[in-house]
Short mmCIF file of N, CA, C and O in Angstrom, two decimals:
data_model
loop_
_atom_site.label_atom_id
_atom_site.label_comp_id
_atom_site.label_asym_id
_atom_site.label_seq_id
_atom_site.Cartn_x
_atom_site.Cartn_y
_atom_site.Cartn_z
N ILE A 1 0.71 10.08 -1.59
CA ILE A 1 0.13 10.79 -0.46
C ILE A 1 0.85 12.13 -0.32
O ILE A 1 2.07 12.16 -0.24
N ARG A 2 0.09 13.19 -0.28
CA ARG A 2 0.68 14.50 -0.09
C ARG A 2 1.13 14.65 1.37
O ARG A 2 0.58 14.04 2.27
N ASP A 3 2.14 15.50 1.60
CA ASP A 3 2.67 15.72 2.95
C ASP A 3 1.61 16.24 3.91
O ASP A 3 1.63 15.92 5.09
N GLU A 4 0.69 17.04 3.40
CA GLU A 4 -0.33 17.62 4.28
C GLU A 4 -1.50 16.67 4.54
O GLU A 4 -2.40 17.00 5.32
N GLU A 5 -1.50 15.50 3.92
CA GLU A 5 -2.58 14.53 4.10
C GLU A 5 -2.61 14.04 5.54
O GLU A 5 -1.61 13.60 6.09
N SER A 6 -3.79 14.10 6.15
CA SER A 6 -3.90 13.69 7.55
C SER A 6 -4.33 12.24 7.70
O SER A 6 -4.29 11.68 8.79
N GLY A 7 -4.73 11.61 6.62
CA GLY A 7 -5.14 10.21 6.69
C GLY A 7 -6.55 10.06 7.24
O GLY A 7 -7.31 11.03 7.34
N TYR A 8 -6.90 8.83 7.61
CA TYR A 8 -8.22 8.50 8.10
C TYR A 8 -8.11 8.08 9.57
O TYR A 8 -7.15 7.43 9.97
N ASP A 9 -9.11 8.43 10.36
CA ASP A 9 -9.13 8.06 11.76
C ASP A 9 -9.12 6.53 11.88
O ASP A 9 -9.88 5.85 11.19
N LYS A 10 -8.30 6.01 12.76
CA LYS A 10 -8.17 4.56 12.90
C LYS A 10 -9.45 3.91 13.39
O LYS A 10 -9.68 2.72 13.17
N ASN A 11 -10.35 4.68 14.01
CA ASN A 11 -11.60 4.13 14.50
C ASN A 11 -12.59 3.81 13.39
O ASN A 11 -13.62 3.19 13.63
N LEU A 12 -12.28 4.22 12.17
CA LEU A 12 -13.13 3.91 11.02
C LEU A 12 -12.85 2.51 10.47
O LEU A 12 -13.55 2.05 9.57
N PHE A 13 -11.83 1.83 11.01
CA PHE A 13 -11.39 0.55 10.48
C PHE A 13 -11.40 -0.53 11.57
O PHE A 13 -11.29 -0.23 12.75
N CYS A 14 -11.49 -1.76 11.12
CA CYS A 14 -11.34 -2.90 12.03
C CYS A 14 -9.85 -3.17 12.16
O CYS A 14 -9.20 -3.54 11.18
N THR A 15 -9.32 -2.97 13.34
CA THR A 15 -7.89 -3.11 13.58
C THR A 15 -7.64 -4.27 14.55
O THR A 15 -8.32 -4.34 15.57
N PRO A 16 -6.69 -5.14 14.24
CA PRO A 16 -6.35 -6.21 15.20
C PRO A 16 -5.94 -5.62 16.55
O PRO A 16 -5.28 -4.59 16.61
N LYS A 17 -6.36 -6.26 17.62
CA LYS A 17 -6.09 -5.77 18.98
C LYS A 17 -4.61 -5.48 19.20
O LYS A 17 -4.26 -4.51 19.84
N HIS A 18 -3.73 -6.34 18.67
CA HIS A 18 -2.30 -6.16 18.94
C HIS A 18 -1.70 -4.95 18.22
O HIS A 18 -0.57 -4.58 18.48
N TYR A 19 -2.46 -4.30 17.33
CA TYR A 19 -1.98 -3.08 16.67
C TYR A 19 -2.63 -1.81 17.21
O TYR A 19 -2.22 -0.71 16.85
N GLU A 20 -3.64 -1.94 18.06
CA GLU A 20 -4.40 -0.76 18.50
C GLU A 20 -3.54 0.32 19.12
O GLU A 20 -3.74 1.50 18.88
N GLU A 21 -2.57 -0.05 19.94
CA GLU A 21 -1.73 0.95 20.61
C GLU A 21 -0.67 1.54 19.68
O GLU A 21 -0.17 2.63 19.93
N ASP A 22 -0.32 0.82 18.63
CA ASP A 22 0.74 1.25 17.72
C ASP A 22 0.24 2.07 16.55
O ASP A 22 0.99 2.84 15.96
N LEU A 23 -1.02 1.91 16.18
CA LEU A 23 -1.57 2.55 15.00
C LEU A 23 -2.23 3.87 15.37
O LEU A 23 -3.06 3.94 16.26
N GLU A 24 -1.82 4.93 14.69
CA GLU A 24 -2.41 6.25 14.95
C GLU A 24 -3.45 6.61 13.89
O GLU A 24 -4.52 7.08 14.20
N ARG A 25 -3.12 6.39 12.61
CA ARG A 25 -4.01 6.73 11.51
C ARG A 25 -3.79 5.74 10.37
O ARG A 25 -2.77 5.09 10.30
N VAL A 26 -4.74 5.69 9.45
CA VAL A 26 -4.63 4.88 8.24
C VAL A 26 -4.54 5.85 7.07
O VAL A 26 -5.41 6.70 6.89
N PHE A 27 -3.50 5.73 6.28
CA PHE A 27 -3.30 6.67 5.18
C PHE A 27 -3.97 6.22 3.89
O PHE A 27 -4.56 7.03 3.20
N ILE A 28 -3.87 4.96 3.53
CA ILE A 28 -4.52 4.49 2.31
C ILE A 28 -5.24 3.18 2.64
O ILE A 28 -4.60 2.14 2.77
N PRO A 29 -6.56 3.21 2.78
CA PRO A 29 -7.28 1.98 3.07
C PRO A 29 -7.27 1.03 1.87
O PRO A 29 -7.17 1.46 0.72
N HIS A 30 -7.34 -0.25 2.14
CA HIS A 30 -7.27 -1.31 1.14
C HIS A 30 -8.26 -1.09 0.00
O HIS A 30 -7.91 -1.18 -1.18
N GLY A 31 -9.51 -0.78 0.32
CA GLY A 31 -10.53 -0.60 -0.71
C GLY A 31 -10.23 0.55 -1.65
O GLY A 31 -10.53 0.48 -2.83
N LEU A 32 -9.65 1.61 -1.13
CA LEU A 32 -9.30 2.77 -1.96
C LEU A 32 -8.26 2.38 -3.00
O LEU A 32 -8.34 2.78 -4.15
N ILE A 33 -7.31 1.57 -2.60
CA ILE A 33 -6.28 1.12 -3.54
C ILE A 33 -6.90 0.24 -4.62
O ILE A 33 -6.60 0.38 -5.80
N LEU A 34 -7.79 -0.67 -4.21
CA LEU A 34 -8.42 -1.55 -5.20
C LEU A 34 -9.30 -0.78 -6.17
O LEU A 34 -9.46 -1.18 -7.31
N ASP A 35 -9.88 0.33 -5.71
CA ASP A 35 -10.76 1.12 -6.56
C ASP A 35 -10.02 2.01 -7.55
O ASP A 35 -10.60 2.49 -8.51
N ARG A 36 -8.76 2.25 -7.31
CA ARG A 36 -8.01 3.16 -8.20
C ARG A 36 -7.81 2.51 -9.56
O ARG A 36 -7.59 1.31 -9.67
N GLU A 37 -7.84 3.31 -10.57
CA GLU A 37 -7.64 2.82 -11.93
C GLU A 37 -6.16 2.72 -12.24
O GLU A 37 -5.47 3.73 -12.26
N MET A 38 -5.69 1.53 -12.47
CA MET A 38 -4.29 1.33 -12.84
C MET A 38 -4.05 1.76 -14.29
O MET A 38 -2.91 1.91 -14.70
N GLN A 39 -5.12 1.99 -15.03
CA GLN A 39 -4.95 2.44 -16.42
C GLN A 39 -4.16 3.73 -16.48
O GLN A 39 -3.41 3.98 -17.42
N ASP A 40 -4.33 4.59 -15.48
CA ASP A 40 -3.61 5.86 -15.44
C ASP A 40 -2.11 5.66 -15.25
O ASP A 40 -1.33 6.55 -15.52
N MET A 41 -1.73 4.50 -14.76
CA MET A 41 -0.33 4.23 -14.47
C MET A 41 0.39 3.60 -15.67
O MET A 41 1.57 3.33 -15.60
N ARG A 42 -0.31 3.33 -16.74
CA ARG A 42 0.27 2.60 -17.87
C ARG A 42 1.51 3.26 -18.45
O ARG A 42 2.37 2.59 -18.99
N SER A 43 1.62 4.56 -18.35
CA SER A 43 2.79 5.23 -18.93
C SER A 43 3.89 5.48 -17.89
O SER A 43 4.86 6.15 -18.20
N HIS A 44 3.73 4.96 -16.69
CA HIS A 44 4.69 5.19 -15.62
C HIS A 44 5.42 3.90 -15.25
O HIS A 44 4.97 2.81 -15.57
N HIS A 45 6.52 4.05 -14.59
CA HIS A 45 7.26 2.92 -14.02
C HIS A 45 7.02 2.96 -12.51
O HIS A 45 7.26 3.98 -11.87
N ILE A 46 6.51 1.88 -11.94
CA ILE A 46 6.21 1.83 -10.51
C ILE A 46 7.43 1.31 -9.76
O ILE A 46 8.00 0.28 -10.12
N VAL A 47 7.82 2.01 -8.72
CA VAL A 47 8.84 1.53 -7.79
C VAL A 47 8.10 1.14 -6.52
O VAL A 47 7.57 1.99 -5.80
N ALA A 48 8.01 -0.16 -6.26
CA ALA A 48 7.28 -0.67 -5.10
C ALA A 48 8.28 -0.94 -3.98
O ALA A 48 9.19 -1.74 -4.13
N LEU A 49 8.09 -0.25 -2.87
CA LEU A 49 8.99 -0.34 -1.73
C LEU A 49 8.24 -0.91 -0.54
O LEU A 49 7.26 -0.33 -0.08
N CYS A 50 8.67 -2.04 -0.04
CA CYS A 50 8.02 -2.71 1.08
C CYS A 50 8.79 -2.47 2.37
O CYS A 50 10.00 -2.68 2.41
N VAL A 51 8.08 -2.03 3.41
CA VAL A 51 8.68 -1.93 4.74
C VAL A 51 8.54 -3.30 5.37
O VAL A 51 7.43 -3.78 5.62
N LEU A 52 9.68 -3.96 5.59
CA LEU A 52 9.66 -5.34 6.08
C LEU A 52 9.06 -5.46 7.47
O LEU A 52 9.04 -4.51 8.25
N LYS A 53 8.65 -6.64 7.75
CA LYS A 53 7.99 -7.08 8.96
C LYS A 53 6.51 -6.73 8.91
O LYS A 53 5.69 -7.61 8.82
N GLY A 54 6.14 -5.47 8.93
CA GLY A 54 4.73 -5.09 9.02
C GLY A 54 3.99 -5.01 7.70
O GLY A 54 2.79 -5.17 7.66
N GLY A 55 4.69 -4.77 6.61
CA GLY A 55 4.02 -4.49 5.36
C GLY A 55 4.00 -5.60 4.34
O GLY A 55 3.47 -5.43 3.25
N TYR A 56 4.54 -6.76 4.67
CA TYR A 56 4.71 -7.80 3.66
C TYR A 56 3.40 -8.31 3.07
O TYR A 56 3.30 -8.53 1.86
N LYS A 57 2.36 -8.48 3.87
CA LYS A 57 1.09 -9.04 3.37
C LYS A 57 0.42 -8.05 2.41
O LYS A 57 -0.01 -8.42 1.33
N PHE A 58 0.33 -6.80 2.84
CA PHE A 58 -0.24 -5.77 1.97
C PHE A 58 0.56 -5.67 0.68
O PHE A 58 0.00 -5.60 -0.41
N PHE A 59 1.88 -5.69 0.80
CA PHE A 59 2.77 -5.56 -0.35
C PHE A 59 2.57 -6.72 -1.33
O PHE A 59 2.46 -6.50 -2.54
N ALA A 60 2.48 -7.93 -0.80
CA ALA A 60 2.27 -9.10 -1.65
C ALA A 60 0.93 -9.01 -2.38
O ALA A 60 0.84 -9.31 -3.57
N ASP A 61 -0.11 -8.59 -1.66
CA ASP A 61 -1.43 -8.43 -2.29
C ASP A 61 -1.41 -7.37 -3.38
O ASP A 61 -2.00 -7.53 -4.44
N LEU A 62 -0.73 -6.26 -3.11
CA LEU A 62 -0.63 -5.18 -4.09
C LEU A 62 0.09 -5.66 -5.35
O LEU A 62 -0.37 -5.43 -6.47
N LEU A 63 1.20 -6.36 -5.18
CA LEU A 63 1.94 -6.86 -6.34
C LEU A 63 1.15 -7.91 -7.12
O LEU A 63 1.21 -7.94 -8.35
N ASP A 64 0.38 -8.75 -6.41
CA ASP A 64 -0.49 -9.72 -7.09
C ASP A 64 -1.54 -9.00 -7.93
O ASP A 64 -1.84 -9.42 -9.06
N HIS A 65 -2.08 -7.92 -7.40
CA HIS A 65 -3.08 -7.14 -8.14
C HIS A 65 -2.47 -6.51 -9.39
O HIS A 65 -3.05 -6.56 -10.48
N ILE A 66 -1.30 -5.93 -9.25
CA ILE A 66 -0.60 -5.33 -10.40
C ILE A 66 -0.26 -6.40 -11.43
O ILE A 66 -0.42 -6.20 -12.63
N LYS A 67 0.19 -7.56 -10.96
CA LYS A 67 0.52 -8.66 -11.87
C LYS A 67 -0.72 -9.10 -12.66
O LYS A 67 -0.64 -9.31 -13.87
N ALA A 68 -1.85 -9.21 -11.99
CA ALA A 68 -3.09 -9.60 -12.67
C ALA A 68 -3.48 -8.56 -13.71
O ALA A 68 -3.91 -8.90 -14.82
N LEU A 69 -3.34 -7.28 -13.37
CA LEU A 69 -3.65 -6.22 -14.33
C LEU A 69 -2.71 -6.28 -15.53
O LEU A 69 -3.13 -6.07 -16.67
N ASN A 70 -1.44 -6.57 -15.28
CA ASN A 70 -0.48 -6.67 -16.38
C ASN A 70 -0.80 -7.84 -17.29
O ASN A 70 -0.63 -7.76 -18.51
N GLN A 71 -1.26 -8.94 -16.72
CA GLN A 71 -1.56 -10.13 -17.52
C GLN A 71 -2.85 -9.96 -18.32
O GLN A 71 -2.98 -10.51 -19.41
N ASN A 72 -3.79 -9.20 -17.78
CA ASN A 72 -5.10 -9.07 -18.42
C ASN A 72 -5.27 -7.79 -19.22
O ASN A 72 -6.27 -7.63 -19.91
N GLY A 73 -4.32 -6.88 -19.13
CA GLY A 73 -4.44 -5.60 -19.83
C GLY A 73 -3.77 -5.61 -21.17
O GLY A 73 -3.10 -6.56 -21.56
N ASP A 74 -3.96 -4.52 -21.90
CA ASP A 74 -3.35 -4.40 -23.21
C ASP A 74 -1.89 -3.95 -23.13
O ASP A 74 -1.12 -4.13 -24.05
N LYS A 75 -1.51 -3.35 -22.00
CA LYS A 75 -0.13 -2.94 -21.78
C LYS A 75 0.29 -3.37 -20.38
O LYS A 75 -0.55 -3.57 -19.51
N SER A 76 1.59 -3.46 -20.17
CA SER A 76 2.11 -3.81 -18.85
C SER A 76 2.69 -2.59 -18.18
O SER A 76 3.24 -1.71 -18.82
N VAL A 77 2.56 -2.56 -16.86
CA VAL A 77 3.17 -1.50 -16.06
C VAL A 77 4.49 -2.06 -15.54
O VAL A 77 4.51 -3.05 -14.82
N PRO A 78 5.62 -1.45 -15.90
CA PRO A 78 6.90 -1.93 -15.37
C PRO A 78 6.99 -1.67 -13.87
O PRO A 78 6.61 -0.59 -13.40
N VAL A 79 7.45 -2.66 -13.12
CA VAL A 79 7.53 -2.56 -11.67
C VAL A 79 8.92 -2.97 -11.20
O VAL A 79 9.44 -4.01 -11.60
N THR A 80 9.51 -2.15 -10.36
CA THR A 80 10.75 -2.48 -9.67
C THR A 80 10.40 -2.68 -8.20
O THR A 80 9.67 -1.89 -7.61
N VAL A 81 10.89 -3.76 -7.62
CA VAL A 81 10.57 -4.11 -6.24
C VAL A 81 11.81 -3.98 -5.37
O VAL A 81 12.90 -4.40 -5.76
N ASP A 82 11.63 -3.39 -4.20
CA ASP A 82 12.74 -3.29 -3.23
C ASP A 82 12.17 -3.37 -1.82
O ASP A 82 10.96 -3.23 -1.62
N PHE A 83 13.04 -3.62 -0.85
CA PHE A 83 12.63 -3.80 0.53
C PHE A 83 13.50 -2.96 1.45
O PHE A 83 14.68 -2.77 1.18
N VAL A 84 12.89 -2.45 2.52
CA VAL A 84 13.65 -1.73 3.55
C VAL A 84 13.22 -2.29 4.91
O VAL A 84 12.10 -2.76 5.08
N ARG A 85 14.12 -2.22 5.83
CA ARG A 85 13.82 -2.60 7.20
C ARG A 85 14.04 -1.37 8.05
O ARG A 85 15.10 -0.73 7.97
N ILE A 86 13.06 -1.03 8.85
CA ILE A 86 13.14 0.15 9.69
C ILE A 86 13.41 -0.28 11.13
O ILE A 86 12.75 -1.18 11.65
N LYS A 87 14.39 0.38 11.74
CA LYS A 87 14.77 0.02 13.11
C LYS A 87 13.65 0.33 14.10
O LYS A 87 13.37 -0.42 15.00
N SER A 88 13.02 1.50 13.94
CA SER A 88 11.99 1.89 14.88
C SER A 88 10.99 2.78 14.18
O SER A 88 11.34 3.57 13.30
N TYR A 89 9.74 2.67 14.57
CA TYR A 89 8.70 3.53 14.02
C TYR A 89 8.57 4.82 14.81
O TYR A 89 7.79 5.68 14.49
N CYS A 90 9.26 4.94 15.92
CA CYS A 90 9.16 6.14 16.77
C CYS A 90 10.13 7.21 16.31
O CYS A 90 11.18 6.95 15.84
#
């Protein structure tokens, strides 16, 4: 995501009620990630960084998708996994 990227309006997505007050924008929607071609990443090393508490489900799904691509593709994408915990989002 480029620094100048403004993301997508949160009203374009179905958001759980308990996140409505905390969520301002969506930067990368789930479908956009699934539509991206991982073939372009074959020559890169991915560093996957999960923000704990809020991002674990998305992170697990993303890693499962990469794992499936690695198992079914002609080449594997090397992945390093790490986790961070953020004290506050404000």
